[in-house]
C-alpha positions as YAML, in Angstrom:
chain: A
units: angstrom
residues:
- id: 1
  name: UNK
  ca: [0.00, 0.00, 0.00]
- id: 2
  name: UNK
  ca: [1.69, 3.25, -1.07]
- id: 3
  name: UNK
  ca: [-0.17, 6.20, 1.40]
- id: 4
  name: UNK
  ca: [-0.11, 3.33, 4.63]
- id: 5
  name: UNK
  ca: [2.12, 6.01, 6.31]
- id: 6
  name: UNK
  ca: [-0.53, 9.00, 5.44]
- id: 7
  name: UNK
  ca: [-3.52, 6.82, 6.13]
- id: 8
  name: UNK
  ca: [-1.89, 5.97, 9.66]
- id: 9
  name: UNK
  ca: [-1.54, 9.37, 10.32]
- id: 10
  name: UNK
  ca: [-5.23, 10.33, 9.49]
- id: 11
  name: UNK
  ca: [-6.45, 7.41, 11.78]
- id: 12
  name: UNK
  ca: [-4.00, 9.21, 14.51]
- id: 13
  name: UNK
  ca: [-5.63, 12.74, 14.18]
- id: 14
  name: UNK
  ca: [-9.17, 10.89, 14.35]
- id: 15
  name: UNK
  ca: [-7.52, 9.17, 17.92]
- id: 16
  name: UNK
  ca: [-5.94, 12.61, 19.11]
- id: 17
  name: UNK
  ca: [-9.64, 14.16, 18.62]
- id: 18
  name: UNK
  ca: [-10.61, 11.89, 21.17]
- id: 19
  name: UNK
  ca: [-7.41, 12.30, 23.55]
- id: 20
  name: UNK
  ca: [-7.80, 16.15, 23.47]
- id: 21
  name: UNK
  ca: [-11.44, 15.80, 24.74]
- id: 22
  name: UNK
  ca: [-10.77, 13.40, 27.90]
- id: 23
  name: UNK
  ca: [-7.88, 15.40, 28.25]
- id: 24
  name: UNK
  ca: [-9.40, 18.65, 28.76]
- id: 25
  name: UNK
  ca: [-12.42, 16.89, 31.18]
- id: 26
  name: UNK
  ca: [-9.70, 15.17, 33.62]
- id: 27
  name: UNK
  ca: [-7.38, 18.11, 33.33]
- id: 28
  name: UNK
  ca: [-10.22, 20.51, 34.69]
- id: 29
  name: UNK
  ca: [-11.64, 17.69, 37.32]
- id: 30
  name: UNK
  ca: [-7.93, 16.63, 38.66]
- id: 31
  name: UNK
  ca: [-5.11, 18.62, 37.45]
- id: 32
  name: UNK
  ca: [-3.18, 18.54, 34.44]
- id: 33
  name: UNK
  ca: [0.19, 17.51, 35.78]
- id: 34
  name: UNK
  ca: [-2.01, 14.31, 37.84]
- id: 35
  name: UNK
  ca: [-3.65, 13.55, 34.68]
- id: 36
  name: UNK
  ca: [-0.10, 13.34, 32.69]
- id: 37
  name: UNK
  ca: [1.50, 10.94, 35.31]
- id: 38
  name: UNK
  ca: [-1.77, 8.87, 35.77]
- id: 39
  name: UNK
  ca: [-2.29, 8.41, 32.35]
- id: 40
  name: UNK
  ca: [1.20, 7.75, 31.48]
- id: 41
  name: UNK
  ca: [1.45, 5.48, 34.03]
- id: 42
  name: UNK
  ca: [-1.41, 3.55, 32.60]
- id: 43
  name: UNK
  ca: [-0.12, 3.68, 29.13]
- id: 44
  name: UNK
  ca: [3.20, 1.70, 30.66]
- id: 45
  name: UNK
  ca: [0.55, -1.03, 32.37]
- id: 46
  name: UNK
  ca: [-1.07, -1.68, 28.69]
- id: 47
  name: UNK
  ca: [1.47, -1.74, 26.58]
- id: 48
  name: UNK
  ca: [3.30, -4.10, 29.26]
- id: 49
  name: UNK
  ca: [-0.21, -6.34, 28.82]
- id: 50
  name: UNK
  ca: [-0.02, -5.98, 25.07]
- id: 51
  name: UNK
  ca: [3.81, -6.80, 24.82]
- id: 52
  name: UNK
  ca: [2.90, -9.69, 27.13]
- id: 53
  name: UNK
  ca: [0.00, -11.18, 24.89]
- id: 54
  name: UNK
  ca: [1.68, -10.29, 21.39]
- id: 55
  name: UNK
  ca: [5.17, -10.63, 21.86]
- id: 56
  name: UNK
  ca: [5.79, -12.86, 25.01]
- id: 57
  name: UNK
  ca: [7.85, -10.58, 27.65]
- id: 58
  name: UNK
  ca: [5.93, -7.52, 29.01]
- id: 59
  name: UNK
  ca: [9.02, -4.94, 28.51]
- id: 60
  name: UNK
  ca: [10.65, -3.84, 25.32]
- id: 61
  name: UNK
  ca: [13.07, -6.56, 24.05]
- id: 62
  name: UNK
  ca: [16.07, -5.83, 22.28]
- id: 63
  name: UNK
  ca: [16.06, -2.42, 22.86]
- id: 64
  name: UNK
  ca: [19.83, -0.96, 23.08]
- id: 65
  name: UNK
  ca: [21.37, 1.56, 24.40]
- id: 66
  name: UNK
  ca: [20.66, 4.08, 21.63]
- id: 67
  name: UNK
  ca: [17.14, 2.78, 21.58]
- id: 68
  name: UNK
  ca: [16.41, 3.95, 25.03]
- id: 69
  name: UNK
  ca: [18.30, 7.19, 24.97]
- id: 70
  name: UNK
  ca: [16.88, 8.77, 21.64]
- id: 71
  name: UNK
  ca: [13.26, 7.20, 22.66]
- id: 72
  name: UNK
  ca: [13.78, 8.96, 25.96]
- id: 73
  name: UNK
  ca: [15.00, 12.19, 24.59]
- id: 74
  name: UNK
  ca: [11.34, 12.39, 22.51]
- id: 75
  name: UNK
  ca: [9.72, 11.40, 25.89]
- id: 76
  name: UNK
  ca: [11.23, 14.53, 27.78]
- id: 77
  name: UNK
  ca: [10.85, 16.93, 24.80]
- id: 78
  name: UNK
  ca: [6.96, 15.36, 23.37]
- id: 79
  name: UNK
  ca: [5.56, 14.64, 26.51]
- id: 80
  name: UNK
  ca: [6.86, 16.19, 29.73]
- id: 81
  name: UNK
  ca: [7.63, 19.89, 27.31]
- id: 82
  name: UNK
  ca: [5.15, 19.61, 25.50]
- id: 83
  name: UNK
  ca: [2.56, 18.10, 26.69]
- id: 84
  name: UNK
  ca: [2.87, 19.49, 29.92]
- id: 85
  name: UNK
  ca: [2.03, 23.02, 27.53]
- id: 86
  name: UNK
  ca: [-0.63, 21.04, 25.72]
- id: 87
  name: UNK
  ca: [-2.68, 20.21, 28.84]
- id: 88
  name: UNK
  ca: [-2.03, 23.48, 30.36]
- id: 89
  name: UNK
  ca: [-3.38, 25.01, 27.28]
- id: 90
  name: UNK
  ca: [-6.85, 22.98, 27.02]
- id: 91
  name: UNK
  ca: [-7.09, 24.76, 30.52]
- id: 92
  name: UNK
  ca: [-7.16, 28.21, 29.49]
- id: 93
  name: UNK
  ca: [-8.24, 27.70, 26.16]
- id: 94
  name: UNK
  ca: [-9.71, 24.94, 25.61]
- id: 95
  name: UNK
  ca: [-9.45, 21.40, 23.25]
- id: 96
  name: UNK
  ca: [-10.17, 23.27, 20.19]
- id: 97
  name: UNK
  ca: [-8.23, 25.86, 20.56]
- id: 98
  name: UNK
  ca: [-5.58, 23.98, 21.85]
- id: 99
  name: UNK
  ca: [-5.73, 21.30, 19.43]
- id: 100
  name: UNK
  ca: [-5.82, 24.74, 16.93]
- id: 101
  name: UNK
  ca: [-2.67, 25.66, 18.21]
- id: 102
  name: UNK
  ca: [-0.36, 22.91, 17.37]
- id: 103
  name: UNK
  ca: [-0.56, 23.40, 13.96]
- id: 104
  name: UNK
  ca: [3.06, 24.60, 14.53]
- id: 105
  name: UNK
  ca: [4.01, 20.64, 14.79]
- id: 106
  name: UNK
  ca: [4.03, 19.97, 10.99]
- id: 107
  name: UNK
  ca: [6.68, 22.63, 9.77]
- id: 108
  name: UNK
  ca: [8.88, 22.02, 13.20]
- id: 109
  name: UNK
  ca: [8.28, 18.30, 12.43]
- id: 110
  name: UNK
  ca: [9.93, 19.12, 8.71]
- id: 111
  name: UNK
  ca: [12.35, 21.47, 9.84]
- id: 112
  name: UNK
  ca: [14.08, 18.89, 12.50]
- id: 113
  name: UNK
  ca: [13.56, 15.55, 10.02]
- id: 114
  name: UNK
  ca: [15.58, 17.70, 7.28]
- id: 115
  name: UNK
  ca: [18.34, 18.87, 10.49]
- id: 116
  name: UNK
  ca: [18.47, 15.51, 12.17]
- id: 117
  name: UNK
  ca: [17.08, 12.96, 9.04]
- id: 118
  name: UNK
  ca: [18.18, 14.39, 6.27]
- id: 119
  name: UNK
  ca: [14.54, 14.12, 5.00]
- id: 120
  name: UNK
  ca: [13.57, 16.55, 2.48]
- id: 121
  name: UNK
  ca: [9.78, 16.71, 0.46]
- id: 122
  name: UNK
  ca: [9.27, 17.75, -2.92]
- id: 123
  name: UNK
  ca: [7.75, 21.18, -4.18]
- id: 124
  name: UNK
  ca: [4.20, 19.51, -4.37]
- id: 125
  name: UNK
  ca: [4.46, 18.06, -0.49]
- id: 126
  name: UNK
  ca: [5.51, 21.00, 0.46]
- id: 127
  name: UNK
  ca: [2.46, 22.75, -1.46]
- id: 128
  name: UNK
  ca: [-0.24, 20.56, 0.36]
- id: 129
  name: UNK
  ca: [1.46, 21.21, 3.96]
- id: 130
  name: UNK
  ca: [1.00, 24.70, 3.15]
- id: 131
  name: UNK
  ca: [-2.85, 24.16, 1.81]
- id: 132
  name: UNK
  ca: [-3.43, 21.95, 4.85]
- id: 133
  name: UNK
  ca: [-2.18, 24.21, 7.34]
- id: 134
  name: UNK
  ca: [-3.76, 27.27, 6.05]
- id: 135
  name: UNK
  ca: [-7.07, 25.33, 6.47]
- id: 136
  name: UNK
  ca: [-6.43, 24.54, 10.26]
- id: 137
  name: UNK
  ca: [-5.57, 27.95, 10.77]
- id: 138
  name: UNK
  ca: [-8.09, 29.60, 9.39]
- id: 139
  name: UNK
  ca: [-10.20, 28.42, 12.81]
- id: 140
  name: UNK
  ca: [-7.89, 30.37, 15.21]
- id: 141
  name: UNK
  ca: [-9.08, 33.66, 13.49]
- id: 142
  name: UNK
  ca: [-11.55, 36.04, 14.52]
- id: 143
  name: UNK
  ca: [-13.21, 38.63, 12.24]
- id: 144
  name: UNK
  ca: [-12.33, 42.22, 14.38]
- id: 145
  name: UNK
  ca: [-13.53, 45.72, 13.22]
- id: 146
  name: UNK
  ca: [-13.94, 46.43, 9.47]
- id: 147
  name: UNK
  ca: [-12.99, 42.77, 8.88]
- id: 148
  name: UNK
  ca: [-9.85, 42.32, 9.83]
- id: 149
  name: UNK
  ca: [-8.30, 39.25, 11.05]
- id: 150
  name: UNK
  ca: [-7.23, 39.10, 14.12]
- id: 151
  name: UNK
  ca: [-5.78, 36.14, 16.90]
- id: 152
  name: UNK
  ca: [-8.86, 35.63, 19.26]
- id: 153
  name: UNK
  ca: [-6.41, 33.84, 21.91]
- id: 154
  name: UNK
  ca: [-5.08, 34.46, 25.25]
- id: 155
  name: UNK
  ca: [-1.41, 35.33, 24.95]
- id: 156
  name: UNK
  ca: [-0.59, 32.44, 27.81]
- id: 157
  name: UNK
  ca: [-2.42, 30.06, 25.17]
- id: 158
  name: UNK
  ca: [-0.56, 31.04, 22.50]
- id: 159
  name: UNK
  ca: [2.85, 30.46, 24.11]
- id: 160
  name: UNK
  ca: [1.48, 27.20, 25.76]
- id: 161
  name: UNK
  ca: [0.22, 26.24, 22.16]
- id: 162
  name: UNK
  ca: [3.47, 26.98, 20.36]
- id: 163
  name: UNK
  ca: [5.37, 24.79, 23.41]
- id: 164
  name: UNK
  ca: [2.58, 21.91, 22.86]
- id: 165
  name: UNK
  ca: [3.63, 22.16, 18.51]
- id: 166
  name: UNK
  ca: [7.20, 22.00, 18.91]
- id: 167
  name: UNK
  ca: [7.65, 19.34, 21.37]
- id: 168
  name: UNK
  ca: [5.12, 17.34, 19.56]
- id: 169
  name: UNK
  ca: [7.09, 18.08, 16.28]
- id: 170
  name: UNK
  ca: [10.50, 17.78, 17.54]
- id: 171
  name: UNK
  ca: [9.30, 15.21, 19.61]
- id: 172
  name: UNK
  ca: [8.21, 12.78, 16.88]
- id: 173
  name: UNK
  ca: [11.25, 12.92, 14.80]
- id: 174
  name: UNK
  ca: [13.68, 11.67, 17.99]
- id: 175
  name: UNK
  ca: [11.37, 8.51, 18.18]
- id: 176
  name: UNK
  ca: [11.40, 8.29, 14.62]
- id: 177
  name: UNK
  ca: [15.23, 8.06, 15.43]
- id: 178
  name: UNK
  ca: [15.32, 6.32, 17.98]
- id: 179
  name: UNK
  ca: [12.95, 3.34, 16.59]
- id: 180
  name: UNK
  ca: [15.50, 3.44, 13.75]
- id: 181
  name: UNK
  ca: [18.09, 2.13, 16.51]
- id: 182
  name: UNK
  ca: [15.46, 0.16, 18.03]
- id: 183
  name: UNK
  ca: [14.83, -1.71, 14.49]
- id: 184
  name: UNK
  ca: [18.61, -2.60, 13.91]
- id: 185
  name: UNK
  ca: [19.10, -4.03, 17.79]
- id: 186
  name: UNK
  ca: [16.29, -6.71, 16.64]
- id: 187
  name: UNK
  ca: [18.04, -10.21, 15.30]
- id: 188
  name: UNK
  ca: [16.90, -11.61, 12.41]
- id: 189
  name: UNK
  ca: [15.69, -14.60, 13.80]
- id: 190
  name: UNK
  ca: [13.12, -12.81, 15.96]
- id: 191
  name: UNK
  ca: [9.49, -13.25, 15.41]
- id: 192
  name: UNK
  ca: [8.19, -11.38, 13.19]
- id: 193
  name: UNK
  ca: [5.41, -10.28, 16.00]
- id: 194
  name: UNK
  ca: [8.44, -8.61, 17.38]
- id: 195
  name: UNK
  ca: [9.01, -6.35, 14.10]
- id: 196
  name: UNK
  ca: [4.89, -5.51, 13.70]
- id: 197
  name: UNK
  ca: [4.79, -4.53, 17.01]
- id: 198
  name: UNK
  ca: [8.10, -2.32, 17.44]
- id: 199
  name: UNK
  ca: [5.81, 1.43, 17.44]
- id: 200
  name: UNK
  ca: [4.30, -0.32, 20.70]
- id: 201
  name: UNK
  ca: [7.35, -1.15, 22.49]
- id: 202
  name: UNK
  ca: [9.22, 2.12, 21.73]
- id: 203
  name: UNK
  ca: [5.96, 3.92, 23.32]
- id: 204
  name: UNK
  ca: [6.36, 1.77, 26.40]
- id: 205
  name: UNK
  ca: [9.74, 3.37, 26.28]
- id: 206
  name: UNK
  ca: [8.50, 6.44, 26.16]
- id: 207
  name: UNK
  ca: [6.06, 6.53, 28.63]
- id: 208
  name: UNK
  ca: [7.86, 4.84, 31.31]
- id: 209
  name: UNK
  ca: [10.08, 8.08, 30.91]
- id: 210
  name: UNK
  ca: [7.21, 10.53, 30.70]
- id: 211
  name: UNK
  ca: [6.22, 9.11, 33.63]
- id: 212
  name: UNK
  ca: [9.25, 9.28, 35.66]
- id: 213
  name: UNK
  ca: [10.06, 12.71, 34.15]
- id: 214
  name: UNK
  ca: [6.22, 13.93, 35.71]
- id: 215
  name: UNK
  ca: [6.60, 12.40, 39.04]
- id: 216
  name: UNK
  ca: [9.85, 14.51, 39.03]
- id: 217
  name: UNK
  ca: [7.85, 17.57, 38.61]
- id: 218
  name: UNK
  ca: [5.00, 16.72, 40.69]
- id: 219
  name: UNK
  ca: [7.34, 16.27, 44.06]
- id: 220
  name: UNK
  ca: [9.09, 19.14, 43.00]
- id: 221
  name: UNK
  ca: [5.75, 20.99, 43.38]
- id: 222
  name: UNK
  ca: [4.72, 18.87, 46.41]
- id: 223
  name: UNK
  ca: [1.64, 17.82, 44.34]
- id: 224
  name: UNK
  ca: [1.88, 14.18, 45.78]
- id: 225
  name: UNK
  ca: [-1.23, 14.92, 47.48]
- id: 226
  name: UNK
  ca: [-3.40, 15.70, 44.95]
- id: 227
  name: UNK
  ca: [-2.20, 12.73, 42.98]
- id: 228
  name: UNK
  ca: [-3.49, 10.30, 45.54]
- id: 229
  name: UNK
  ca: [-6.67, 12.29, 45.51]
- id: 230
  name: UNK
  ca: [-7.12, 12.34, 41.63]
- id: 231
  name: UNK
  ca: [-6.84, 8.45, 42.11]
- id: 232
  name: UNK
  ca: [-9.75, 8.03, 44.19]
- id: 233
  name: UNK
  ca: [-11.76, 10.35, 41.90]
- id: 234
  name: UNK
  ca: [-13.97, 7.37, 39.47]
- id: 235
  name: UNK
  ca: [-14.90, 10.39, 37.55]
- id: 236
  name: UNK
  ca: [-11.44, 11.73, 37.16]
- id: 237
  name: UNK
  ca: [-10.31, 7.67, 36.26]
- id: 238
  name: UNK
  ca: [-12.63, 7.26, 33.76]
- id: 239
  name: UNK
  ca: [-11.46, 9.91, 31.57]
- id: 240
  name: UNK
  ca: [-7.99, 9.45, 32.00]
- id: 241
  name: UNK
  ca: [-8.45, 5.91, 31.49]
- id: 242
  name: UNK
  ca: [-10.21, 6.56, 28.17]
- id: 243
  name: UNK
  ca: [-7.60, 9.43, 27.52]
- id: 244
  name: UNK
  ca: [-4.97, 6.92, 27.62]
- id: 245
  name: UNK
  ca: [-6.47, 4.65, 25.56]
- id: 246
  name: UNK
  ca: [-6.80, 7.26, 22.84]
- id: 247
  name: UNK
  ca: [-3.47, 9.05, 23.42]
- id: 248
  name: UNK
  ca: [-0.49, 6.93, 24.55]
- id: 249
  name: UNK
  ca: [-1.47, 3.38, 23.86]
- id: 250
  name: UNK
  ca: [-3.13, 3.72, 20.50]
- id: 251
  name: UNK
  ca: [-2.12, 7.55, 19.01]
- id: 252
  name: UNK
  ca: [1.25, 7.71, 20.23]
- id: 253
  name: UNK
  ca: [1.92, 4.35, 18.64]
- id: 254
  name: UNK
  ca: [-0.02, 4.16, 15.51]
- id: 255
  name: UNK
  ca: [2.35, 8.00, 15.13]
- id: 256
  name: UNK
  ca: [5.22, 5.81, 15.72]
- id: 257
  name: UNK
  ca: [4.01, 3.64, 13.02]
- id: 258
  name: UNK
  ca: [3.24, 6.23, 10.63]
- id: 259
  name: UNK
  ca: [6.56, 7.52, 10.62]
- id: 260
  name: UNK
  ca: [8.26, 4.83, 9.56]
- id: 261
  name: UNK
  ca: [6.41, 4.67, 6.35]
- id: 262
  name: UNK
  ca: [5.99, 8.37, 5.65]
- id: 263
  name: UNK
  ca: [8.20, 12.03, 5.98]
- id: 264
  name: UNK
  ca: [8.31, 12.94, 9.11]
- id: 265
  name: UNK
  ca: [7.08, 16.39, 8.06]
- id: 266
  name: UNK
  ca: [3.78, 14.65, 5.70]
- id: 267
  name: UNK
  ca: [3.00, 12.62, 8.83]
- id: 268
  name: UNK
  ca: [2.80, 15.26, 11.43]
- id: 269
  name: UNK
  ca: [0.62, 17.41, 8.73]
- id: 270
  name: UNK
  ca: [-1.95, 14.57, 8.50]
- id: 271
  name: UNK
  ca: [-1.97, 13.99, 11.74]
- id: 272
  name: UNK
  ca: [-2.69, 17.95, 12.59]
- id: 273
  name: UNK
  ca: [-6.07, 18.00, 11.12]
- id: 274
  name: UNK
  ca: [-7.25, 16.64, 14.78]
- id: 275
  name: UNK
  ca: [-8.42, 20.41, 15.38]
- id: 276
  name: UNK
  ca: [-10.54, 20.13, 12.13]
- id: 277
  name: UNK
  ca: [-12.16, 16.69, 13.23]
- id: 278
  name: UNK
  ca: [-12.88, 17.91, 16.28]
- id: 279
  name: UNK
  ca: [-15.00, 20.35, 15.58]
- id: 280
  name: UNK
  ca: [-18.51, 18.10, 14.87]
- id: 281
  name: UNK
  ca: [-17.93, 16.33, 18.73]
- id: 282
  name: UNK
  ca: [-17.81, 20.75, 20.02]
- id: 283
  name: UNK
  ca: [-20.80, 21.35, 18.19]
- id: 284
  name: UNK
  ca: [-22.84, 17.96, 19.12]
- id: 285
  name: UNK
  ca: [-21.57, 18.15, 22.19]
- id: 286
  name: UNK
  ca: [-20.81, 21.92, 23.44]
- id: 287
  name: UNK
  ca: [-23.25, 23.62, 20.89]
- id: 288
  name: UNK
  ca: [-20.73, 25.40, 19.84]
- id: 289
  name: UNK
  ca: [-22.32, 27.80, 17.05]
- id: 290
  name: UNK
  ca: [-19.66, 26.60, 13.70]
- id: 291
  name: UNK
  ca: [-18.94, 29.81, 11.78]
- id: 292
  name: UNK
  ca: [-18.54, 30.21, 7.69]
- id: 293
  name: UNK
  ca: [-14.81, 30.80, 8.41]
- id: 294
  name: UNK
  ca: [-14.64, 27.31, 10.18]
- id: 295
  name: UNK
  ca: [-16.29, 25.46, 6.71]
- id: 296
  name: UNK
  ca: [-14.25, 27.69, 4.89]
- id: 297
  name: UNK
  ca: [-11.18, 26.21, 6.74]
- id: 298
  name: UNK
  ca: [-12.43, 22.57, 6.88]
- id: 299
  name: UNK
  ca: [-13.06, 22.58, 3.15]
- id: 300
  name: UNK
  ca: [-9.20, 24.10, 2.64]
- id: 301
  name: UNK
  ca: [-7.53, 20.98, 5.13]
- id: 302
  name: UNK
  ca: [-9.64, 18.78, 3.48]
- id: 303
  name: UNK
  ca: [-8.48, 19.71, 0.02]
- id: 304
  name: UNK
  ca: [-4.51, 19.66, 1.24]
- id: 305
  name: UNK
  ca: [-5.33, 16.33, 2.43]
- id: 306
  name: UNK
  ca: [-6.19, 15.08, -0.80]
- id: 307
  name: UNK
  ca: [-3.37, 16.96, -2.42]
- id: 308
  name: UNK
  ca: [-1.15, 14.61, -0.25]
- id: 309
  name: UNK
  ca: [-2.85, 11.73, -1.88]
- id: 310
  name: UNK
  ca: [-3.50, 12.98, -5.96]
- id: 311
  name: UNK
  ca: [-0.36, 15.02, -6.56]
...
């Protein structure tokens, strides 16, 4: 299949939709620094179980060195950076808007695979990023007097938003990386189950040091006793739970997946369009009132998407 890597990263912005809403709902009911290390920690509990079942050891095997160190560079700089921002974000400006905000991930996605990959796209990829990202935009502008645009955000949201888009770009490409290692540390006489399920174990990775990177910051703040309180929460649970199963476990890793079969930069695009998708749950949902600019601005993404796919 020649666009597996583009439609993974479509299936991850439907999955991210998802993860931004429970996101925003346990941030608000528990904190978003006890809803990072909860749900982290439960990512590392399922992907254990799904190693276990899949693979046969509960723990990534074969992973070197190199493995672990670039996997937990994208864990410090994706998930305690930047989504530590992200989370903060939904707080003062909500899902949409935050999810708005990370359009910045594509181009810093590009920008570090061409520094660190070598990974360059051609004049008509680089066309449909363009188209794709103008269409996401469009949403995070406002008509002010006589018509002109203008940014309808909180200034701490837009420099919690532009955090959230790098480390998520910058992010991606180190676990792009460091699955590279991961993949040449695996024999050739492994089971194949091993190679088909490699995204998986290098988000274990990840999330066991996301999660020891947040309980770092959460006794730093002496937040130890809201954590236990969060726990007890069912509420609170239940949407981190279902966060986690959206995020970590099955986004993170079908992201993982995507870019090893498409440009880092492509991927990340794709995968941006969450803040476009998301828009039908606000309005079911939240009633939010959809504006012409906001159709306007679907109908754009939805063209650079298909410019991915045609050109």
């Amino acid at each position: 299949m020649n666009h597996i890597g583009e439609i993974l990263s479509l299936l991850v912005a439907v999955s991210w939709t998802f993860s931004a809403w429970f996101a925003d709902k346990a941030s608000r009911r528990i904190g978003s620094m006890e809803t990072n290390v909860i749900r982290l920690v439960l990512a590392t509990l399922m992907l254990s179980a799904l190693l276990w079942i899949t693979v046969g050891r509960p723990y990534p095997v074969f992973a070197n060195g190199k493995a672990w160190l670039w996997l937990g560079l994208s864990a410090a700089v994706g998930y305690v950076f930047g989504d530590y921002c992200l989370f903060n974000s939904y707080l003062v400006i909500g899902p949409r808007l935050g999810q708005l905000m990370m359009t910045i991930a594509p181009p810093m996605a590009a920008i570090a695979g061409w520094i660190m990959l070598g990974e360059s796209m051609s004049w008509k990829s680089i066309l449909a990023m363009v188209v794709t990202l103008c269409g996401i935009g469009m949403s995070i502008l406002s008509h002010g007097e006589k018509h002109h645009f203008k940014l309808d955000i909180p200034l701490k949201g837009i420099i919690l938003g532009i955090g959230a888009g790098t480390g998520q770009g910058v992010g991606l490409v180190l676990s792009k990386i460091g699955m590279e290692h991961y993949a040449l540390a695996v024999p050739s006489d492994a089971p194949a189950s091993m190679q088909a399920m490699l995204p998986f174990a290098s988000t274990l990775i990840r999330a066991i040091i996301g999660a020891i990177g947040f309980f770092i910051l959460l006794s730093i703040s002496k937040g130890m006793a809201s954590l236990k309180a969060a726990v007890k929460d069912p509420i609170g649970m239940r949407d981190a739970t279902l966060l986690t199963i959206f995020g970590p476990a099955l986004g993170v890793s079908l992201s993982l997946m995507a870019v090893r079969y498409a440009n880092a930069g492509i991927a990340s695009t794709l995968m941006a369009l969450a803040p476009v998708i998301i828009i039908a749950p606000d309005v079911l949902i939240n009633k939010h009132k959809i504006k012409l600019k906001e159709i306007i601005g679907v109908l754009v993404s939805i063209t650079g998407v298909a410019m991915f796919f045609l050109l």
